[in-house]
């Protein structure tokens, strides 16, 4: 079965320190991977997607096919980065449609 | 344009009662998901609709849970004989064709069973 694994439920780092949120995927058939973020009292929203190769709010994520990973990184964490982060991957469902599968999420806390 | 809309925003119900939660997806989005998010926990997949195809119900936790969607429009999630462990935020998301990859989430319905 298609799985997206985020091994850390909780991650706490100090402001200004580097942060890395881990994500591993099992389905090699899709080149697309996403990171979603949920800030306190806000709706879940897309942070970045692999295919765009962009940096959003200082975050980047590199696809490593050898390790089947898509870890999210930021060199210098800020307090406003505290949030719940989800990794997601679409996989072929049927009739050309794809279904998004989410990891269990990592709650990131940035300490002052 | 309007995003995914869910109603009600909050619902308090007595144990044993039935509740109905509503999701209005973004117009034109063919895929629709329901998730449950318990306090401080991650997303728990419930059900997935794709156009007029049979829904993927593999995440529904019990037969007390059911969902319907007519075509590519509104969806309702029904929980019968609610239990206290059903208390959670229920999230709906929709995705556009053709690849249905990016999901747009609603603000959620906070359900409290007392």
XYZ file of C-alpha atoms in Angstrom:
226
model
C 0.000 0.000 0.000
C 1.069 3.530 -0.679
C 2.692 5.079 2.362
C 4.181 8.404 3.308
C 6.162 8.261 6.522
C 7.068 11.118 8.795
C 9.049 9.481 11.585
C 8.947 12.397 14.015
C 5.605 13.359 15.566
C 7.231 16.205 17.459
C 10.297 18.306 16.693
C 11.596 21.145 18.794
C 14.487 23.440 17.857
C 15.748 26.825 18.983
C 15.249 29.982 16.974
C 18.071 30.472 14.513
C 18.995 26.790 14.429
C 18.664 24.653 11.304
C 15.580 22.504 11.012
C 14.911 19.349 9.004
C 11.573 17.568 8.882
C 11.868 14.063 7.521
C 9.613 12.435 4.957
C 9.967 9.071 3.248
C 7.673 7.717 0.556
C 7.029 4.245 -0.776
C 5.522 4.845 -4.226
C 8.153 5.345 -6.901
C 5.642 5.875 -9.702
C 4.933 9.524 -8.989
C 7.522 12.288 -9.338
C 5.348 14.712 -7.402
C 5.664 15.368 -3.686
C 4.250 18.099 -1.485
C 4.677 19.713 1.879
C 1.595 21.170 3.540
C 1.545 23.369 6.636
C -1.096 24.160 9.242
C -0.445 27.208 11.401
C -2.397 27.691 14.591
C -6.067 28.526 13.865
C -5.497 28.501 10.107
C -6.537 26.015 7.494
C -4.149 23.464 6.089
C -2.387 24.890 3.050
C 0.230 23.990 0.494
C 3.744 25.080 1.461
C 5.750 23.836 -1.489
C 5.810 21.187 -4.196
C 8.740 19.297 -5.618
C 7.973 19.989 -9.264
C 8.237 23.751 -8.721
C 11.681 23.500 -7.114
C 10.930 26.693 -5.226
C 11.821 28.038 -1.821
C 8.903 29.242 0.278
C 9.424 31.125 3.545
C 13.039 29.957 3.457
C 12.067 26.283 3.251
C 13.370 23.930 0.571
C 12.885 20.235 -0.043
C 14.992 17.965 -2.192
C 13.779 14.752 -3.709
C 16.236 11.899 -3.149
C 15.095 8.950 -5.225
C 17.811 6.677 -3.903
C 16.646 7.150 -0.340
C 12.986 7.755 -1.350
C 12.995 10.868 0.788
C 11.687 14.414 0.506
C 12.958 16.102 3.643
C 11.974 19.710 4.374
C 14.789 22.010 5.442
C 15.366 25.540 6.617
C 18.790 26.858 7.623
C 17.612 29.294 10.284
C 14.324 28.590 12.050
C 12.013 31.424 13.074
C 9.325 31.418 15.744
C 6.591 31.851 13.141
C 7.607 28.496 11.649
C 5.955 26.732 14.568
C 3.192 24.681 12.980
C 2.073 21.220 11.933
C 3.748 19.988 8.744
C 2.502 17.225 6.463
C 4.275 15.505 3.621
C 2.049 14.189 0.803
C 2.326 12.231 -2.422
C -0.262 11.491 -5.102
C -0.456 8.007 -6.437
C -2.355 6.496 -9.313
C -5.800 5.508 -8.104
C -7.821 4.486 -11.155
C -9.067 5.815 -14.470
C -6.304 8.393 -14.623
C -7.174 9.967 -11.317
C -4.683 10.329 -8.536
C -5.279 10.214 -4.818
C -3.231 12.266 -2.359
C -1.748 10.322 0.530
C -0.564 12.255 3.583
C 1.970 11.405 6.238
C 0.981 11.565 9.875
C 2.470 14.989 10.361
C 5.257 16.556 12.416
C 4.518 19.261 14.949
C 7.393 21.737 14.819
C 7.985 24.024 17.774
C 10.541 26.811 17.572
C 11.763 27.867 20.979
C 12.848 31.484 21.543
C -12.890 32.893 -5.860
C -14.467 31.001 -2.993
C -12.488 28.286 -1.305
C -13.699 25.046 0.224
C -16.477 25.804 2.656
C -17.558 23.620 5.553
C -20.562 23.933 7.811
C -21.168 24.162 10.623
C -17.897 25.542 11.967
C -18.650 24.095 15.376
C -21.072 21.434 16.470
C -21.817 20.234 19.984
C -23.984 17.171 20.203
C -25.110 14.704 22.811
C -23.756 11.194 22.824
C -25.992 8.922 20.790
C -27.311 11.605 18.451
C -26.670 11.667 14.702
C -24.788 14.560 13.075
C -24.378 15.696 9.516
C -21.396 17.719 8.339
C -21.366 19.543 5.038
C -18.637 20.362 2.563
C -18.915 22.687 -0.445
C -15.878 22.058 -2.662
C -14.372 24.529 -5.085
C -16.422 24.566 -8.275
C -14.989 22.240 -10.919
C -12.966 20.151 -8.494
C -13.570 16.500 -9.205
C -11.829 14.973 -6.189
C -13.059 15.409 -2.625
C -11.568 14.086 0.613
C -12.745 13.863 4.214
C -10.232 13.680 7.052
C -10.448 13.578 10.813
C -7.979 15.405 13.031
C -8.084 14.639 16.728
C -6.663 17.212 19.129
C -2.918 17.471 18.641
C -2.885 14.569 16.200
C -2.261 14.173 12.477
C -4.652 13.709 9.590
C -6.708 10.545 9.534
C -8.063 9.716 6.079
C -11.768 8.853 6.029
C -13.122 8.791 2.475
C -12.269 9.918 -1.059
C -14.612 10.766 -3.941
C -13.419 10.993 -7.526
C -16.011 12.255 -9.993
C -18.825 9.773 -10.435
C -16.718 6.731 -9.565
C -17.290 4.567 -6.507
C -15.794 6.277 -3.444
C -12.789 4.943 -1.565
C -14.260 4.263 1.874
C -11.231 2.461 3.241
C -10.649 5.007 6.006
C -14.085 5.031 7.599
C -13.579 3.843 11.194
C -16.934 2.117 11.639
C -20.304 1.597 10.008
C -21.592 4.570 12.005
C -19.744 6.767 9.501
C -21.012 7.366 5.986
C -20.607 10.030 3.331
C -22.343 11.013 0.161
C -21.532 13.218 -2.754
C -23.776 13.937 -5.686
C -21.729 14.317 -8.846
C -19.017 16.894 -8.301
C -20.898 19.045 -5.841
C -21.642 19.127 -2.134
C -20.684 16.272 0.158
C -22.141 15.339 3.517
C -20.462 13.232 6.182
C -22.898 11.569 8.557
C -22.010 10.123 11.921
C -24.722 8.045 13.536
C -25.050 7.379 17.254
C -22.125 9.656 18.061
C -19.602 8.631 20.704
C -17.227 10.776 22.707
C -14.274 9.430 20.734
C -15.807 10.997 17.618
C -14.900 14.420 18.994
C -12.431 15.929 16.540
C -12.054 18.437 13.743
C -13.391 17.063 10.466
C -11.607 18.467 7.434
C -12.732 18.443 3.845
C -10.485 19.040 0.845
C -11.019 19.179 -2.899
C -8.645 18.838 -5.846
C -8.907 20.012 -9.447
C -8.615 17.917 -12.578
C -6.871 16.644 -14.525
C -4.408 15.187 -12.076
C -6.133 15.939 -8.764
C -2.782 16.455 -7.102
C -3.002 19.679 -5.094
C -5.579 19.647 -2.304
C -7.419 22.743 -1.060
C -8.710 22.440 2.469
C -11.728 23.846 4.227
C -11.539 25.402 7.668
C -12.985 22.293 9.269
C -15.918 21.444 11.516
C -15.098 21.056 15.188
C -17.323 18.321 16.576
C -17.714 17.908 20.322
C -19.700 14.992 21.672
C -20.809 15.458 25.271
